[in-house]
């Protein structure tokens, strides 16, 4: 049984989530918090598997609350459910270490998939969020449209996503910097676009992995 806490001070959102999840046998809404203080008290007593939190300073919860959760309750996994729709707003959250993000316009199936992924410490971003960030640069939703990376390319992608520069990657994998640069060029060619930073790459990996899990 997955125990959840919903952290959102908007009544309709909370009730909507409870209703959407009511018939899922192995998901239980163990608590509802509408303030950061209330959330921390619940975390100490309920020890949930997943927190679904709306990051919106106007409505109490912000990115600082998520950072404190990670620091003080490191076994707790966080799923951000947000109305943030602008690319810079989403990347602001991702750059603070959020690995699971769904928009409030996502489907019920996406929300449930996101909860399961979060509980397993797997990355998940809903499709509408990915479209906001990458638009038509996303791989097509068909098997032959998903870029297939080699084992070495996958290793390099993961190190890039950690924010490591070419020299550090080369040292860790016992490669030359020139070889790493060549691999990066091949990765960019396969993905179909140049990623600007580690956060964008992390998002794309999450999209690809979440889709492959459904095949």
Protein backbone atom coordinates (compact mmCIF):
# COMPACT_ATOMS: atom_id res chain seq x y z
CA UNK A 1 0.00 0.00 0.00
CA UNK A 2 1.33 3.42 -0.99
CA UNK A 3 0.53 6.09 1.58
CA UNK A 4 0.28 9.65 0.29
CA UNK A 5 0.11 13.11 1.77
CA UNK A 6 -1.48 15.81 -0.37
CA UNK A 7 0.03 19.24 0.31
CA UNK A 8 -2.20 21.83 -1.34
CA UNK A 9 -4.35 24.49 0.28
CA UNK A 10 -6.90 24.60 -2.55
CA UNK A 11 -9.97 22.64 -1.49
CA UNK A 12 -11.12 21.71 -4.99
CA UNK A 13 -7.69 20.38 -5.91
CA UNK A 14 -7.47 18.26 -2.77
CA UNK A 15 -10.97 16.86 -3.17
CA UNK A 16 -10.35 16.23 -6.85
CA UNK A 17 -7.21 14.21 -6.11
CA UNK A 18 -8.97 12.18 -3.45
CA UNK A 19 -11.78 11.41 -5.87
CA UNK A 20 -9.40 10.46 -8.69
CA UNK A 21 -7.49 8.05 -6.47
CA UNK A 22 -10.41 6.61 -4.54
CA UNK A 23 -10.73 3.40 -6.56
CA UNK A 24 -6.99 2.60 -6.69
CA UNK A 25 -6.67 -0.29 -4.23
CA UNK A 26 -3.00 0.13 -3.35
CA UNK A 27 -2.97 3.92 -3.02
CA UNK A 28 -4.12 5.52 0.23
CA UNK A 29 -4.41 9.23 0.99
CA UNK A 30 -3.10 9.19 4.55
CA UNK A 31 -3.22 12.92 5.17
CA UNK A 32 -3.92 16.38 3.78
CA UNK A 33 -1.85 19.46 4.62
CA UNK A 34 -2.71 23.03 3.69
CA UNK A 35 0.29 24.76 5.33
CA UNK A 36 4.04 23.97 5.45
CA UNK A 37 3.91 23.64 9.25
CA UNK A 38 1.05 21.15 9.06
CA UNK A 39 2.90 19.18 6.39
CA UNK A 40 6.05 18.83 8.51
CA UNK A 41 4.03 17.64 11.49
CA UNK A 42 2.33 15.01 9.32
CA UNK A 43 5.63 13.87 7.83
CA UNK A 44 7.05 13.20 11.27
CA UNK A 45 4.08 11.04 12.29
CA UNK A 46 2.74 9.47 9.11
CA UNK A 47 6.00 8.80 7.22
CA UNK A 48 4.30 8.66 3.79
CA UNK A 49 5.72 6.98 0.70
CA UNK A 50 4.95 9.98 -1.52
CA UNK A 51 4.05 13.63 -1.05
CA UNK A 52 2.01 15.31 -3.77
CA UNK A 53 2.74 19.01 -3.41
CA UNK A 54 1.72 22.13 -5.29
CA UNK A 55 4.62 24.57 -5.53
CA UNK A 56 3.02 27.98 -5.66
CA UNK A 57 4.17 30.72 -3.25
CA UNK A 58 0.77 32.40 -3.57
CA UNK A 59 -0.82 29.25 -2.16
CA UNK A 60 1.59 28.60 0.73
CA UNK A 61 4.02 25.95 -0.55
CA UNK A 62 7.24 26.88 -2.35
CA UNK A 63 10.47 25.30 -3.56
CA UNK A 64 12.07 25.98 -0.18
CA UNK A 65 9.56 23.64 1.45
CA UNK A 66 10.56 20.87 -0.97
CA UNK A 67 14.25 21.41 -0.19
CA UNK A 68 13.54 21.18 3.53
CA UNK A 69 11.58 17.96 3.01
CA UNK A 70 14.54 16.42 1.20
CA UNK A 71 16.92 17.54 3.94
CA UNK A 72 14.83 16.60 6.98
CA UNK A 73 12.93 13.59 5.64
CA UNK A 74 15.32 12.03 3.15
CA UNK A 75 13.27 8.86 2.71
CA UNK A 76 10.25 10.82 1.55
CA UNK A 77 9.68 11.07 -2.20
CA UNK A 78 8.14 14.22 -3.68
CA UNK A 79 5.83 14.58 -6.68
CA UNK A 80 5.16 18.17 -7.72
CA UNK A 81 1.66 18.81 -9.09
CA UNK A 82 1.59 22.35 -10.39
CA UNK A 83 -0.09 24.91 -12.62
CA UNK A 84 3.32 26.19 -13.72
CA UNK A 85 3.12 26.32 -17.50
CA UNK A 86 6.06 28.46 -18.58
CA UNK A 87 9.35 26.82 -19.47
CA UNK A 88 11.40 28.99 -17.12
CA UNK A 89 9.01 28.28 -14.24
CA UNK A 90 9.31 24.53 -14.71
CA UNK A 91 13.08 24.58 -15.11
CA UNK A 92 13.33 26.68 -11.94
CA UNK A 93 11.77 23.77 -10.05
CA UNK A 94 13.83 21.10 -11.82
CA UNK A 95 17.06 22.97 -11.15
CA UNK A 96 16.31 22.67 -7.44
CA UNK A 97 16.41 18.88 -7.67
CA UNK A 98 12.76 18.01 -8.39
CA UNK A 99 12.68 14.82 -10.48
CA UNK A 100 8.92 14.22 -10.63
CA UNK A 101 6.65 16.89 -12.07
CA UNK A 102 3.12 16.77 -13.51
CA UNK A 103 0.88 19.64 -14.56
CA UNK A 104 -2.63 20.03 -13.19
CA UNK A 105 -3.84 19.49 -16.73
CA UNK A 106 -2.35 15.98 -16.89
CA UNK A 107 -4.51 12.90 -17.33
CA UNK A 108 -5.57 10.57 -14.51
CA UNK A 109 -3.38 7.81 -15.96
CA UNK A 110 -0.37 10.13 -15.99
CA UNK A 111 -0.98 11.11 -12.38
CA UNK A 112 -1.17 7.49 -11.28
CA UNK A 113 1.94 6.60 -13.29
CA UNK A 114 3.73 9.55 -11.71
CA UNK A 115 2.80 8.37 -8.20
CA UNK A 116 4.12 4.87 -8.84
CA UNK A 117 7.30 6.21 -10.44
CA UNK A 118 7.91 8.60 -7.55
CA UNK A 119 7.42 5.81 -5.01
CA UNK A 120 10.07 3.75 -6.83
CA UNK A 121 12.47 6.72 -6.97
CA UNK A 122 12.10 6.86 -10.74
CA UNK A 123 11.93 10.10 -12.68
CA UNK A 124 8.62 11.13 -14.25
CA UNK A 125 7.38 14.18 -16.18
CA UNK A 126 3.97 14.38 -17.80
CA UNK A 127 3.61 14.80 -21.54
CA UNK A 128 2.21 18.33 -21.44
CA UNK A 129 5.18 19.48 -19.36
CA UNK A 130 7.60 17.92 -21.83
CA UNK A 131 5.81 19.58 -24.75
CA UNK A 132 6.08 22.94 -23.01
CA UNK A 133 9.82 22.46 -22.63
CA UNK A 134 10.70 20.79 -25.91
CA UNK A 135 7.77 21.22 -28.30
CA UNK A 136 8.24 19.37 -31.58
CA UNK A 137 11.77 18.36 -30.60
CA UNK A 138 10.39 15.41 -28.63
CA UNK A 139 10.81 11.93 -30.10
CA UNK A 140 7.72 10.57 -31.82
CA UNK A 141 5.42 8.40 -29.72
CA UNK A 142 6.25 5.19 -31.54
CA UNK A 143 8.93 2.61 -30.96
CA UNK A 144 10.97 3.52 -34.02
CA UNK A 145 10.85 7.18 -32.97
CA UNK A 146 12.60 6.62 -29.64
CA UNK A 147 16.34 7.30 -29.86
CA UNK A 148 18.42 4.28 -28.87
CA UNK A 149 21.68 5.13 -27.14
CA UNK A 150 24.64 2.79 -26.79
CA UNK A 151 25.81 1.68 -23.35
CA UNK A 152 28.68 4.16 -23.46
CA UNK A 153 26.40 6.98 -24.64
CA UNK A 154 24.00 6.17 -21.81
CA UNK A 155 26.85 6.40 -19.29
CA UNK A 156 27.87 9.77 -20.69
CA UNK A 157 24.28 11.05 -20.72
CA UNK A 158 23.92 10.18 -17.02
CA UNK A 159 27.17 11.97 -16.19
CA UNK A 160 26.11 15.03 -18.21
CA UNK A 161 22.81 15.01 -16.33
CA UNK A 162 24.81 15.17 -13.10
CA UNK A 163 26.35 18.40 -14.39
CA UNK A 164 29.85 17.02 -15.01
CA UNK A 165 32.05 18.73 -17.65
CA UNK A 166 33.79 16.82 -20.44
CA UNK A 167 37.12 16.53 -18.60
CA UNK A 168 35.55 14.98 -15.50
CA UNK A 169 33.55 12.57 -17.67
CA UNK A 170 36.71 11.60 -19.56
CA UNK A 171 38.60 10.97 -16.31
CA UNK A 172 35.81 8.89 -14.81
CA UNK A 173 35.36 6.70 -17.91
CA UNK A 174 39.08 6.56 -18.78
CA UNK A 175 38.50 8.24 -22.14
CA UNK A 176 40.06 11.19 -23.91
CA UNK A 177 38.24 14.51 -23.88
CA UNK A 178 38.09 14.27 -27.68
CA UNK A 179 36.26 10.91 -27.43
CA UNK A 180 33.76 12.37 -24.97
CA UNK A 181 33.10 15.28 -27.32
CA UNK A 182 32.53 12.83 -30.18
CA UNK A 183 30.05 10.87 -28.07
CA UNK A 184 28.25 14.09 -27.17
CA UNK A 185 27.90 14.95 -30.85
CA UNK A 186 26.45 11.50 -31.55
CA UNK A 187 24.04 11.81 -28.62
CA UNK A 188 22.83 15.20 -29.87
CA UNK A 189 22.35 13.74 -33.35
CA UNK A 190 20.28 10.85 -31.98
CA UNK A 191 18.19 13.05 -29.67
CA UNK A 192 17.58 15.49 -32.50
CA UNK A 193 18.54 18.72 -30.74
CA UNK A 194 21.18 20.40 -28.61
CA UNK A 195 20.36 20.44 -24.88
CA UNK A 196 21.30 23.72 -23.20
CA UNK A 197 21.94 22.37 -19.72
CA UNK A 198 21.80 19.31 -17.50
CA UNK A 199 18.24 20.08 -16.40
CA UNK A 200 16.92 19.89 -19.95
CA UNK A 201 18.74 16.60 -20.52
CA UNK A 202 17.34 15.14 -17.29
CA UNK A 203 13.84 16.06 -18.42
CA UNK A 204 14.28 14.42 -21.80
CA UNK A 205 15.65 11.24 -20.25
CA UNK A 206 12.64 11.13 -17.95
CA UNK A 207 10.25 11.46 -20.88
CA UNK A 208 11.95 8.70 -22.86
CA UNK A 209 12.19 6.34 -19.90
CA UNK A 210 8.59 6.87 -18.81
CA UNK A 211 7.41 6.08 -22.33
CA UNK A 212 9.62 2.99 -22.71
CA UNK A 213 8.21 1.67 -19.42
CA UNK A 214 4.76 1.63 -21.03
CA UNK A 215 5.79 -0.50 -24.02
